[in-house]
Tab-separated table of C-alpha atoms and ligand atoms in Angstrom:
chain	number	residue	atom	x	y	z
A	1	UNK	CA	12.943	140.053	203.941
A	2	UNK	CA	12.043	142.515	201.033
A	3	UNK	CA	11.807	146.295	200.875
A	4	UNK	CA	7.797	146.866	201.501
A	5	UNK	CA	6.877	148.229	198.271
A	6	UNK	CA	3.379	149.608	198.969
A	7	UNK	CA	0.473	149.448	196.143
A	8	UNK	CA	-0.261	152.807	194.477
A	9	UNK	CA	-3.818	154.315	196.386
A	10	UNK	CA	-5.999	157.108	196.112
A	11	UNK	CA	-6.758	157.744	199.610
A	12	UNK	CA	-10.314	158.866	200.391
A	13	UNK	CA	-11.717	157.386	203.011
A	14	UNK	CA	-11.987	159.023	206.997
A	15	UNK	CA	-8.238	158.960	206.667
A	16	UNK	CA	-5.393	159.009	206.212
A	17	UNK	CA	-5.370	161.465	203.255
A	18	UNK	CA	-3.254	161.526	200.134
A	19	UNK	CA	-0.211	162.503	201.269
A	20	UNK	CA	1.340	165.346	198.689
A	21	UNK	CA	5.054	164.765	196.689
A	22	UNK	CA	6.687	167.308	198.529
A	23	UNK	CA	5.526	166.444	201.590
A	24	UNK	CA	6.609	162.509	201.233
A	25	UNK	CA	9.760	164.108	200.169
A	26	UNK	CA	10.654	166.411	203.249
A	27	UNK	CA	10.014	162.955	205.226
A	28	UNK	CA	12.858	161.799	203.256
A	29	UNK	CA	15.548	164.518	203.890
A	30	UNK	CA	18.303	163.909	206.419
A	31	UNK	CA	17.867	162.805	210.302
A	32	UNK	CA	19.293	165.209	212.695
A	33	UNK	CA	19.590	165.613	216.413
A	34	UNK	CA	16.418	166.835	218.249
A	35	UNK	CA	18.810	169.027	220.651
A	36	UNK	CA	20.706	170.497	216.743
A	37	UNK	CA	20.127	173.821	216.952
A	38	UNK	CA	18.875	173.473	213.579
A	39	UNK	CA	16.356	171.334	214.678
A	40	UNK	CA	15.228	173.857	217.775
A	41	UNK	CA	14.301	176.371	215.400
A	42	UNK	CA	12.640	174.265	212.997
A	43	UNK	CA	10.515	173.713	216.491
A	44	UNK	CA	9.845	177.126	217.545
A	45	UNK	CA	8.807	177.488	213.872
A	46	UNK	CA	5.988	174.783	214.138
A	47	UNK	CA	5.360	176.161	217.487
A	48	UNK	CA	4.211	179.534	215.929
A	49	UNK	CA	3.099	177.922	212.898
A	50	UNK	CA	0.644	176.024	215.081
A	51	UNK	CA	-0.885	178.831	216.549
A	52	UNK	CA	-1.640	180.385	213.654
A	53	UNK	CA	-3.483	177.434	212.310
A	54	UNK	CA	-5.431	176.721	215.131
A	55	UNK	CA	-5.764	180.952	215.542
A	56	UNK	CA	-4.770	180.452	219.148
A	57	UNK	CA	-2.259	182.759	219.541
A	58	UNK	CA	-2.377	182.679	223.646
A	59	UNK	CA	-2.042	179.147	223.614
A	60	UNK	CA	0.679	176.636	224.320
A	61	UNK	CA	0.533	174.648	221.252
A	62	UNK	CA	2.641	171.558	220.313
A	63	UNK	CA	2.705	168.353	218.455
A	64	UNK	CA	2.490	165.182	220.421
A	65	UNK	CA	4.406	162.282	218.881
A	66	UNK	CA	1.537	160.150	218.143
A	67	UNK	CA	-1.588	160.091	216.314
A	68	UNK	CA	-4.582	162.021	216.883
A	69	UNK	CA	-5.946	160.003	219.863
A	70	UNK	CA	-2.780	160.836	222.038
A	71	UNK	CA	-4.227	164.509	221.335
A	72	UNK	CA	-7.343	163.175	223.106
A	73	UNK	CA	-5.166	160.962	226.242
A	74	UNK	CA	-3.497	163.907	226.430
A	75	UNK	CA	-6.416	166.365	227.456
A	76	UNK	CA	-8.027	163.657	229.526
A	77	UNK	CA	-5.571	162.562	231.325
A	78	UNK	CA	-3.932	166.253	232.153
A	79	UNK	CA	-7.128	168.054	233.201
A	80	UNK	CA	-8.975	165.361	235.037
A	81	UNK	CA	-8.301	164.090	237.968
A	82	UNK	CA	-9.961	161.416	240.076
A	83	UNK	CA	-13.597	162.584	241.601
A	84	UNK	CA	-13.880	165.290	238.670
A	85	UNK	CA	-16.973	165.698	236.836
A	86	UNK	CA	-16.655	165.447	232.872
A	87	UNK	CA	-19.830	165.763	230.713
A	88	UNK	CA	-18.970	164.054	228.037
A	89	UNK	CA	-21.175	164.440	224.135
A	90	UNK	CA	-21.670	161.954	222.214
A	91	UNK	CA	-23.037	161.931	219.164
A	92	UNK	CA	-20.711	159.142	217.666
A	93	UNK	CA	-17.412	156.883	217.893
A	94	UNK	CA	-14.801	159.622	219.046
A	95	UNK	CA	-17.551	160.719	221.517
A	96	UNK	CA	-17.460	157.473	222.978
A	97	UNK	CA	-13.826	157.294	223.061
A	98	UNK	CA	-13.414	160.652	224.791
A	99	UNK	CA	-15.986	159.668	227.471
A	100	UNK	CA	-14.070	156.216	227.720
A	101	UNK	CA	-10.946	157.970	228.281
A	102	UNK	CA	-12.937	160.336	230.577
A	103	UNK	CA	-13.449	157.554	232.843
A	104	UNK	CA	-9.880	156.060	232.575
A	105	UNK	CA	-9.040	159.433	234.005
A	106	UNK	CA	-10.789	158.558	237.141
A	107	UNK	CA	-13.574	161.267	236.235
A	108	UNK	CA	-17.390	160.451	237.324
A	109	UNK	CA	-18.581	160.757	233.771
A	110	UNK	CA	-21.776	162.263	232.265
A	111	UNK	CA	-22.624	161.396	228.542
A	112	UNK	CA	-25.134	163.365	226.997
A	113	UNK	CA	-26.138	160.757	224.163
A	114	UNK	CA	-27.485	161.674	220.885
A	115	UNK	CA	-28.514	159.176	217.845
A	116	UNK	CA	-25.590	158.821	215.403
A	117	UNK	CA	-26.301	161.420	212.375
A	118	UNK	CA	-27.001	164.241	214.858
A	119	UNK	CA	-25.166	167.415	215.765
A	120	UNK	CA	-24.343	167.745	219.710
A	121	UNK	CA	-27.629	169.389	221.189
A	122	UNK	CA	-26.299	172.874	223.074
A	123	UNK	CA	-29.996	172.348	225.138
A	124	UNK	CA	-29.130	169.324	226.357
A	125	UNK	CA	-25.505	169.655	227.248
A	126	UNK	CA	-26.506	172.866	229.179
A	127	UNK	CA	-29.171	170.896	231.302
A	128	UNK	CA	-26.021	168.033	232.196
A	129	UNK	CA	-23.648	171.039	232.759
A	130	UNK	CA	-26.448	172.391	235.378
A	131	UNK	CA	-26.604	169.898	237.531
A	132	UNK	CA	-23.427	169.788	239.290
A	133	UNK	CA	-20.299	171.766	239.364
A	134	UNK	CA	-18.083	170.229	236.167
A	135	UNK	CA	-14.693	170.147	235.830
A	136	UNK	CA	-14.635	169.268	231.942
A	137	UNK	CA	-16.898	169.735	229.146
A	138	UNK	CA	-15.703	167.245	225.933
A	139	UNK	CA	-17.360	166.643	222.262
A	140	UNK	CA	-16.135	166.361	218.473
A	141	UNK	CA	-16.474	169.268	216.643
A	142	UNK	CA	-16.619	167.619	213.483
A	143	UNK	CA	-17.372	163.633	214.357
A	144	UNK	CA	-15.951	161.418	211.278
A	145	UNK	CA	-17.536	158.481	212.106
A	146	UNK	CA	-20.585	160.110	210.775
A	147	UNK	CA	-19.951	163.269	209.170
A	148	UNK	CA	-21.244	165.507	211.405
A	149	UNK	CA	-20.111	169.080	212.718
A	150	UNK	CA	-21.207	170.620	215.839
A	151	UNK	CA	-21.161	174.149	216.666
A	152	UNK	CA	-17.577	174.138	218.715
A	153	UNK	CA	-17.965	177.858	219.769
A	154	UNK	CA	-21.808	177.947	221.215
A	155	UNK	CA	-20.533	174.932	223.237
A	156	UNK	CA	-17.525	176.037	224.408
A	157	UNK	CA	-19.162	179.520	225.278
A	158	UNK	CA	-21.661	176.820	227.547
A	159	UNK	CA	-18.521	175.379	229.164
A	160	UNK	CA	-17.008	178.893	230.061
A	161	UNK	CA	-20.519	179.714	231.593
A	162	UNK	CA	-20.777	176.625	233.666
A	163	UNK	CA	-16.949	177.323	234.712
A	164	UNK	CA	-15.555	174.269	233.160
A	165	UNK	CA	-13.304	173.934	230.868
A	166	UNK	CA	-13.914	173.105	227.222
A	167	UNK	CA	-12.140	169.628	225.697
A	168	UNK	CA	-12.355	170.014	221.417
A	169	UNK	CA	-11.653	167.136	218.967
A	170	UNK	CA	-11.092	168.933	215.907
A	171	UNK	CA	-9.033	165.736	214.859
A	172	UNK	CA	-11.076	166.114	211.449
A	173	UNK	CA	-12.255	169.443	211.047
A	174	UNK	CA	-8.763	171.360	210.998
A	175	UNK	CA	-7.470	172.436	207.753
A	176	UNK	CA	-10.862	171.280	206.473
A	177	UNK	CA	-13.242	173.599	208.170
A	178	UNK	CA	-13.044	177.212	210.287
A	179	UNK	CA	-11.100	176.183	213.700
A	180	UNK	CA	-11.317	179.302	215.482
A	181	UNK	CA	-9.738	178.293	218.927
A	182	UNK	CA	-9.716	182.207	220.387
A	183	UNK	CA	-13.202	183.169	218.873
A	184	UNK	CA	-14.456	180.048	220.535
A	185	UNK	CA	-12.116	180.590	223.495
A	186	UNK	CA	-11.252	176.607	224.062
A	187	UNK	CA	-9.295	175.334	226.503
A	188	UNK	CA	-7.688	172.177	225.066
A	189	UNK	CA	-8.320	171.824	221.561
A	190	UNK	CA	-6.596	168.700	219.737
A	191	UNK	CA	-5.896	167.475	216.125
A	192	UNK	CA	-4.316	164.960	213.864
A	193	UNK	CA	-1.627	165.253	210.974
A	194	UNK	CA	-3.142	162.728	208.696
A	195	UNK	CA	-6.591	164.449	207.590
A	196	UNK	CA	-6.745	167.542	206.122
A	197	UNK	CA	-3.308	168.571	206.723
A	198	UNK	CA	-2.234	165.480	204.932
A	199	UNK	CA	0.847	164.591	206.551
A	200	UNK	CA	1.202	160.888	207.352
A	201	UNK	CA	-0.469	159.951	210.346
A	202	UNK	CA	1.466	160.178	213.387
A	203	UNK	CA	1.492	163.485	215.175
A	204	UNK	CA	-1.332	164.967	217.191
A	205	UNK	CA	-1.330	168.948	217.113
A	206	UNK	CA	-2.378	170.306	220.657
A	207	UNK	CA	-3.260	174.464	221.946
A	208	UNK	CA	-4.303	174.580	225.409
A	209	UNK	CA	-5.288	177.901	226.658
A	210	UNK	CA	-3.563	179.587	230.091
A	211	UNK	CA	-6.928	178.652	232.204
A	212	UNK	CA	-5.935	175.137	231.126
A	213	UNK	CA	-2.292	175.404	231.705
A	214	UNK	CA	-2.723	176.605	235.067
A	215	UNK	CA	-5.121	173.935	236.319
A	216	UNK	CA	-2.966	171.204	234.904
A	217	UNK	CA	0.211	172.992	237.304
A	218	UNK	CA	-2.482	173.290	240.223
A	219	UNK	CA	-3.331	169.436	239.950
A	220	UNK	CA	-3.444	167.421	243.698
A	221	UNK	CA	-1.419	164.855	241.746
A	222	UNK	CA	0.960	163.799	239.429
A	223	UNK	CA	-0.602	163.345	236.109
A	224	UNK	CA	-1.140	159.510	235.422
A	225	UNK	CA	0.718	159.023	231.997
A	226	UNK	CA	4.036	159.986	231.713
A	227	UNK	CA	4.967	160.741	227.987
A	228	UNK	CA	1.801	163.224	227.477
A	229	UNK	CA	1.744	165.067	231.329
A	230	UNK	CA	2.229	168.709	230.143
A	231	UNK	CA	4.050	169.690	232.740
A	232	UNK	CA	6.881	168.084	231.122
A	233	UNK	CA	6.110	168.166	227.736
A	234	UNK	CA	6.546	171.816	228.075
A	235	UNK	CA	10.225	171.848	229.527
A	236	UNK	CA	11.169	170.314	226.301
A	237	UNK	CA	8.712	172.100	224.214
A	238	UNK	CA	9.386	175.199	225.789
A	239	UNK	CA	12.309	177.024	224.416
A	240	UNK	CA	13.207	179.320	226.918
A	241	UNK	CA	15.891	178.611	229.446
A	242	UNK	CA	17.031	175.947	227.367
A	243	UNK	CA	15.801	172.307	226.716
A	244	UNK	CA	15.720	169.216	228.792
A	245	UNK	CA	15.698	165.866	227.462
A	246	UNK	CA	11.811	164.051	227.858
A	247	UNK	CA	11.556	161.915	224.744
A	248	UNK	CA	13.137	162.104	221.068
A	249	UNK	CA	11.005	163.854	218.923
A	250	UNK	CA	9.780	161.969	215.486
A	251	UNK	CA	12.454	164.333	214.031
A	252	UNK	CA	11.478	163.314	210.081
A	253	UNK	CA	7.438	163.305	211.251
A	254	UNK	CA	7.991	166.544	212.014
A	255	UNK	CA	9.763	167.707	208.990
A	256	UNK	CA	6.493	166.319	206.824
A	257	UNK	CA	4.132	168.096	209.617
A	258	UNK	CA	6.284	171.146	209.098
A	259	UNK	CA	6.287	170.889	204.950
A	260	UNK	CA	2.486	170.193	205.005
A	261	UNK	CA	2.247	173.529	206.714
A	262	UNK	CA	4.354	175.464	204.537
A	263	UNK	CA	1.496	174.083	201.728
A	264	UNK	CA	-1.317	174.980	203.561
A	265	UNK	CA	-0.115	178.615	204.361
A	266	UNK	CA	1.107	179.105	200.538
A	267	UNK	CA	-2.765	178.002	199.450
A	268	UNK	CA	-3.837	179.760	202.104
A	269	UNK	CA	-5.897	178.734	205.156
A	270	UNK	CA	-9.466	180.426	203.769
A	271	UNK	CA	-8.777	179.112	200.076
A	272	UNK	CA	-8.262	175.583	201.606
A	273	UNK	CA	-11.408	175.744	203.678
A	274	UNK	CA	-13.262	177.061	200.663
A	275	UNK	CA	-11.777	174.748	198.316
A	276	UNK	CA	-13.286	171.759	200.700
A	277	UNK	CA	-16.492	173.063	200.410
A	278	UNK	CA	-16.463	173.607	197.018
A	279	UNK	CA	-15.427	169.702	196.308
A	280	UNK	CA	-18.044	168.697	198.634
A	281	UNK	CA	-20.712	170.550	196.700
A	282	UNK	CA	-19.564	168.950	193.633
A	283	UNK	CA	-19.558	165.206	194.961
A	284	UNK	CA	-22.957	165.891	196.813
A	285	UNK	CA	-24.435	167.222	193.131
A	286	UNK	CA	-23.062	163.715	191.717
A	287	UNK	CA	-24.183	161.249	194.657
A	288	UNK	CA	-27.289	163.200	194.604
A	289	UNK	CA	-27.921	163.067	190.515
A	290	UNK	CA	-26.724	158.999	190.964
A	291	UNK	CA	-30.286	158.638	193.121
A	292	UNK	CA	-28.233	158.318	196.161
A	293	UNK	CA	-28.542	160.001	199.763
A	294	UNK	CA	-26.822	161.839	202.276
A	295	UNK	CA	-27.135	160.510	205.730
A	296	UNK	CA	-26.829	163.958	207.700
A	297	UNK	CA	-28.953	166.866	206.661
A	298	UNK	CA	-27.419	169.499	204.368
A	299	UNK	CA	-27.320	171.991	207.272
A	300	UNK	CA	-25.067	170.126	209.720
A	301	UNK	CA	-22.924	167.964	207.034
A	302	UNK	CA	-19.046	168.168	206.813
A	303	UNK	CA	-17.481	168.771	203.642
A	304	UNK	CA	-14.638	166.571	204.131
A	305	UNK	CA	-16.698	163.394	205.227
A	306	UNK	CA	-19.287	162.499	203.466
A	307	UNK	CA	-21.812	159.811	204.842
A	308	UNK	CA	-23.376	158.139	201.613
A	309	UNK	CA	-26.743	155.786	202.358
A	310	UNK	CA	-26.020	152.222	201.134
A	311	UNK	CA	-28.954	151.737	198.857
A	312	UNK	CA	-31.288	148.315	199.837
A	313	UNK	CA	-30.231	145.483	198.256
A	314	UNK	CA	-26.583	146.943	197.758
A	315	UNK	CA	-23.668	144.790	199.276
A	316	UNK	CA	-21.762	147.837	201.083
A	317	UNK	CA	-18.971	145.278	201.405
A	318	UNK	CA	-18.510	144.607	197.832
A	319	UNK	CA	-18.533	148.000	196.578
A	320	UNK	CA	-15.649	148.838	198.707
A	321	UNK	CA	-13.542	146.181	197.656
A	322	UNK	CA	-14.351	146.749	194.051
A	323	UNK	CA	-13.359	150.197	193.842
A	324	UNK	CA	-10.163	149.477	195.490
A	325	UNK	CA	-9.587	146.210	193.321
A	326	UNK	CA	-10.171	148.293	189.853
A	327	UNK	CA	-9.874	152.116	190.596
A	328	UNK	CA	-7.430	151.529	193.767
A	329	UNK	CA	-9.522	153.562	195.301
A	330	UNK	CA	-10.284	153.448	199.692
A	331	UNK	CA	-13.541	154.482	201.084
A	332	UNK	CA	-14.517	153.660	204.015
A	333	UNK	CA	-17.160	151.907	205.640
A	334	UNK	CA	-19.945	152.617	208.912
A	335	UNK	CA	-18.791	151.909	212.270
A	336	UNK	CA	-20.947	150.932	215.335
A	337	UNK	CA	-24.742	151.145	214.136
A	338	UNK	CA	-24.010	152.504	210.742
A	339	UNK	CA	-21.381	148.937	209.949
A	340	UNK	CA	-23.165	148.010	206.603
A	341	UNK	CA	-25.429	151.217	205.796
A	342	UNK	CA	-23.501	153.873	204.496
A	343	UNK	CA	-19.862	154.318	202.979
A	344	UNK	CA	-17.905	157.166	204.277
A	345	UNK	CA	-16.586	159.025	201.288
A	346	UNK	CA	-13.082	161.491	202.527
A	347	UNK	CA	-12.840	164.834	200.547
A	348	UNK	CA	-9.747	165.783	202.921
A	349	UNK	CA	-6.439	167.867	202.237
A	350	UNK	CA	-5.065	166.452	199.262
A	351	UNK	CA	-7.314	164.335	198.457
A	352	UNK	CA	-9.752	167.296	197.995
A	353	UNK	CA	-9.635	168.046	194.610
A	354	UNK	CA	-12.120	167.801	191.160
A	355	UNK	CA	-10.062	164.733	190.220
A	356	UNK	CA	-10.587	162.880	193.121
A	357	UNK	CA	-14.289	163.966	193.380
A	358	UNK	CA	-15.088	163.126	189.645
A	359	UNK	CA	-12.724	159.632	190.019
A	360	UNK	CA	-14.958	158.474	193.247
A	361	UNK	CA	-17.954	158.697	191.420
A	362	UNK	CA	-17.155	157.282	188.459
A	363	UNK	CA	-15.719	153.843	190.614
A	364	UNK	CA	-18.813	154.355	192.831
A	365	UNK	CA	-21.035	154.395	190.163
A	366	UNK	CA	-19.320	151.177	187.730
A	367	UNK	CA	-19.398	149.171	191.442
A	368	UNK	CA	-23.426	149.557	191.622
A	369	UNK	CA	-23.958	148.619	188.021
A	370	UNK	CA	-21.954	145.426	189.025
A	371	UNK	CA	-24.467	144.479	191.435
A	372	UNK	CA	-27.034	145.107	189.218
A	373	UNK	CA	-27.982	148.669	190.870
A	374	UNK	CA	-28.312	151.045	187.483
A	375	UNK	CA	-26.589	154.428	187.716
A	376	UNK	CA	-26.805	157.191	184.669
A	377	UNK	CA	-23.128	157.906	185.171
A	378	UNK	CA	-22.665	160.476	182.485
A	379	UNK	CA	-25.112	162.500	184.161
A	380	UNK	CA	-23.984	162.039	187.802
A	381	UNK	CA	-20.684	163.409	185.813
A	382	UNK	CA	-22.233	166.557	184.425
A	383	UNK	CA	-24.152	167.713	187.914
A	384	UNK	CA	-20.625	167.664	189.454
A	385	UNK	CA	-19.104	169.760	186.173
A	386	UNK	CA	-21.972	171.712	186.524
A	387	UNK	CA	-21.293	172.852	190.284
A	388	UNK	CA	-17.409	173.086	189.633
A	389	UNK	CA	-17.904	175.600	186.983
A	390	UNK	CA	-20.694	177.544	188.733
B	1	PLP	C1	-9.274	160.116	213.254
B	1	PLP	C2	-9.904	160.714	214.470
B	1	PLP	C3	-9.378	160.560	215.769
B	1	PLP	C4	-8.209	159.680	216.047
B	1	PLP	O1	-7.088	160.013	215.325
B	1	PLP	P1	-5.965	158.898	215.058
B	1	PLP	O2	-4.972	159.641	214.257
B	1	PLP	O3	-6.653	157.779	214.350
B	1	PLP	O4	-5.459	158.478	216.391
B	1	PLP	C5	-10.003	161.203	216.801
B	1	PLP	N1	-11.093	161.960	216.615
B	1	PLP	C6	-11.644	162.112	215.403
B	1	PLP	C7	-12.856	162.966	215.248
B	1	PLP	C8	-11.060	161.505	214.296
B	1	PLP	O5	-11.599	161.659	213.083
């Protein structure tokens, strides 16, 4: 064997994210023990740090030592129990794997299904929520599969009236949009280190609110999974009284979660959020000057994940691998019904900046003139200057 030496890659695709210099090099600092002192307070620190960028400051919040889906097994499987209603919205691919998981669970599960493109329809979730007593109420607050974000706090305000309790992905939209888990007043709310905190991927940020603490310690039985049941998660997340053993936390994970953090709070949490939009204004000016089109309408389109139409007669295929063959560049492609019809372009973290906006185009641009599809590129250039100096 060799050392893996991997290519150089500008990341911006539904993730991960460009990962930062300093944060690649806190990964790199020294392994210690997860019962070091040292290494308690460096928890305690994420603990609060967590809370502050979720702005759930009554929560329990933690990072789970996996990627963003354990965030997602982790709310399923520790509020539902077998015979409990979920209504479950979906509106794309996490949808569906939330309601999957929903079932797994043991839950009788109600989807409320919406084409892919759309935001979650409050109307219609109320009318599912109506119809019987509902233990959970899940969607995707910003859904990456097609670049859509739904309005987290008029649903979870639905779930509070129907007396369930409210499931959030915000796997995407943390760091990139607002996340407001006590305006919204959600119960388990659930994100993921490599988007736009642009950490590597392998830690899934958690805040669960008391009214979901206490129904996961009221449960008739044992949550199913071991490694994610809450109930012991917390006596090693929990400080006080001292630590048990329950699993060895991804000590240098952490220390890049933790060092992403410390970036995000230095930049601050508003300036991030506006610098997204910003960078999202400036790639839509381009795509839009370049003849292309937006998939989602303006009103309900995330800035970080941008759904560009494939135009006809375009191989979708090709363009990807030329712009990562000659600009190292990843986009990504559809999924499910959109596989072939519209690139998903990533403006997340650190890989939200005028560069990166100004370097997509440019590769998006020279790989549609390769397949014959003309693009005025200086011009697609100058309606992005034009927004970023506006
Ligand atoms: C990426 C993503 C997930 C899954 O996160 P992983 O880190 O891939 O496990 C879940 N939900 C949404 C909305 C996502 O974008």
């Amino acid at each position: 064997m060799q050392s893996f030496q991997p290519p150089r890659r500008i990341l911006m695709g539904p993730g991960p994210s460009d990962v930062s210099p300093r944060v690649l090099a806190a990964l790199a600092r020294p392994t210690i023990g997860h019962l070091d002192p040292e290494f308690q307070a460096l928890m305690e620190e994420i603990k609060g740090a967590l809370q502050r960028l979720f702005n759930a400051p009554d929560h329990a919040c933690v990072p789970l030592p996996a990627p963003g889906t354990a965030g997602m097994e982790a709310a399923m499987m520790n509020l539902l129990e077998p015979g409990d209603r979920a209504v479950v919205a979906v509106n794309g691919a996490f949808g569906g794997r939330m309601a999957d998981m929903a079932g797994r669970a043991g839950a009788s599960v109600v989807t409320v299904d919406h084409d892919w493109g759309q935001p979650v329809d409050p109307a219609r979730v109320e009318a599912a929520l109506a119809e019987a007593p509902t233990k959970v109420l899940a969607f995707v607050h910003a859904e990456t599969s097609t670049g859509v974000r739904s309005d987290a706090g008029r649903l979870c305000a639905l779930a509070k009236a129907h007396g369930a309790l409210s499931v959030v992905d915000c796997v995407t939209s943390l760091g990139g949009i607002a996340v407001d888990v006590a305006g919204w007043d959600a119960d388990a709310v659930y994100s993921g280190t490599q988007k736009c905190l642009s950490a590597p991927p392998g830690l899934s940020p958690i805040a669960l609110s008391k009214r979901a603490q206490a129904a996961i310690a009221g449960r008739k039985e044992k949550v199913r999974n071991w490694l994610l049941d809450f109930n012991l998660l917390m006596s090693y997340w929990g400080g006080e009284g001292g630590r048990t053993y329950h699993h060895t936390a991804p000590i240098n994970a952490l220390y890049g979660l933790h060092e992403s953090l410390v970036a995000l709070f230095e930049e601050g949490q508003q300036a991030a959020i506006v610098r997204h939009a910003r960078m999202h204004q400036a790639l839509a000016a381009g795509v839009e000057a370049a003849g292309l089109a937006f998939l989602v309408d303006e009103a309900h389109r995330l800035p970080q994940l941008n759904t560009v139409m494939v135009p006809d007669g375009v191989d979708e295929a090709a363009v990807r691998t030329h712009v990562l063959k000659h600009w190292d560049l990843e986009i990504g492609a559809g999924l499910g019904p959109l596989k072939g019809k519209v690139w998903r372009i990533g403006l997340m973290g650190a890989s939200a900046t005028a560069w990166h906006v100004r370097l997509c185009l440019t590769a998006l641009c020279e790989a549609l003139a390769a397949q014959g599809h003309k693009v005025d590129v200086p011009a697609a250039l100058a309606a992005v200057d034009a927004k970023l100096a506006a």
